[in-house]
Coordinates of C-alpha atoms in Angstrom, one line a residue:
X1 CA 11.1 19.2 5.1
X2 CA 8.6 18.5 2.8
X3 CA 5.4 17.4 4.4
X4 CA 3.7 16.1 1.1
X5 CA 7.1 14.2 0.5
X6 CA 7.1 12.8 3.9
X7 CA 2.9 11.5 3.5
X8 CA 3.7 10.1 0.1
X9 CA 6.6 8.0 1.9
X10 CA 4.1 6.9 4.5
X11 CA 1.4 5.9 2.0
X12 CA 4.3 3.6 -0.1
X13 CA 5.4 2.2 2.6
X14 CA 1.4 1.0 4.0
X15 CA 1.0 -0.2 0.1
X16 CA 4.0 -2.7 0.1
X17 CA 2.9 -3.8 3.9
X18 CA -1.0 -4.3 2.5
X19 CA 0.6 -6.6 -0.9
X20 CA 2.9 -8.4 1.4
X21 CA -0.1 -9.0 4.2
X22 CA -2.3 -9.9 0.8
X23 CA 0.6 -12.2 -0.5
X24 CA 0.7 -13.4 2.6
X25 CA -2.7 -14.6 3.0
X26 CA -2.6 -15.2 -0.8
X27 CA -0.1 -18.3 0.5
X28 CA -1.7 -19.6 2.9
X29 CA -5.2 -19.7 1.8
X30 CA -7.6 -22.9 1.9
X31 CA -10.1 -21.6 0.0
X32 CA -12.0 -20.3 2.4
X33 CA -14.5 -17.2 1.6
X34 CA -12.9 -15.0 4.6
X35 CA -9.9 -15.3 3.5
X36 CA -10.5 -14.3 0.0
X37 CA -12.3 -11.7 1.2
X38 CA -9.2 -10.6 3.4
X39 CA -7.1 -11.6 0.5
X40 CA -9.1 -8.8 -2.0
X41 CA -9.3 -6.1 0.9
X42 CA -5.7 -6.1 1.4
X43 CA -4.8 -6.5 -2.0
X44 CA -7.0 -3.9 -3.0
X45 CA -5.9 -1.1 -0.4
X46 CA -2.2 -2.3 -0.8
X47 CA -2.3 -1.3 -4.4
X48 CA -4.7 2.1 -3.7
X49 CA -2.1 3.0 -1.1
X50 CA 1.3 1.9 -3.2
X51 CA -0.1 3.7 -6.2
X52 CA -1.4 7.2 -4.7
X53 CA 2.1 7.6 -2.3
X54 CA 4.5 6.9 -5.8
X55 CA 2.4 9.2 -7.2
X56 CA 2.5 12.0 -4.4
X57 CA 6.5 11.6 -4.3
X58 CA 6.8 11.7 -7.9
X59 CA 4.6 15.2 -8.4
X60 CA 6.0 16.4 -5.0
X61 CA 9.1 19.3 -6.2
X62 CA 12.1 20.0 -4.5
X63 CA 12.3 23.2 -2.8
X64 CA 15.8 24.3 -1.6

């Protein structure tokens, strides 16, 4: 197995979690300045995380 493959999995998988959680708060926000904050952290990280695992998958070779 390929442990690059495998990490780049993980970090996708945190990304879409981090834009749901941010979507999720995104929802059922009342405008509050902690949630926007929460709402920006998430979002922020999701997207950081999503990008960098497609990214790690996509360079990562298979090796038979």
């Amino acid at each position: 197995m390929n442990i690059k493959r495998i990490f780049g999995s993980l970090l996708t998988i945190l990304g879409i979690i981090g834009l749901l959680y941010a979507a999720y708060v995104f929802i059922n926000t009342g405008g509050k300045t902690q949630d926007l904050k929460a709402l920006a952290i998430y979002g922020i990280l999701g997207i950081i995380f999503f990008i960098s695992g497609i990214s790690l998958v996509r360079a990562t070779k298979d090796e038979s």
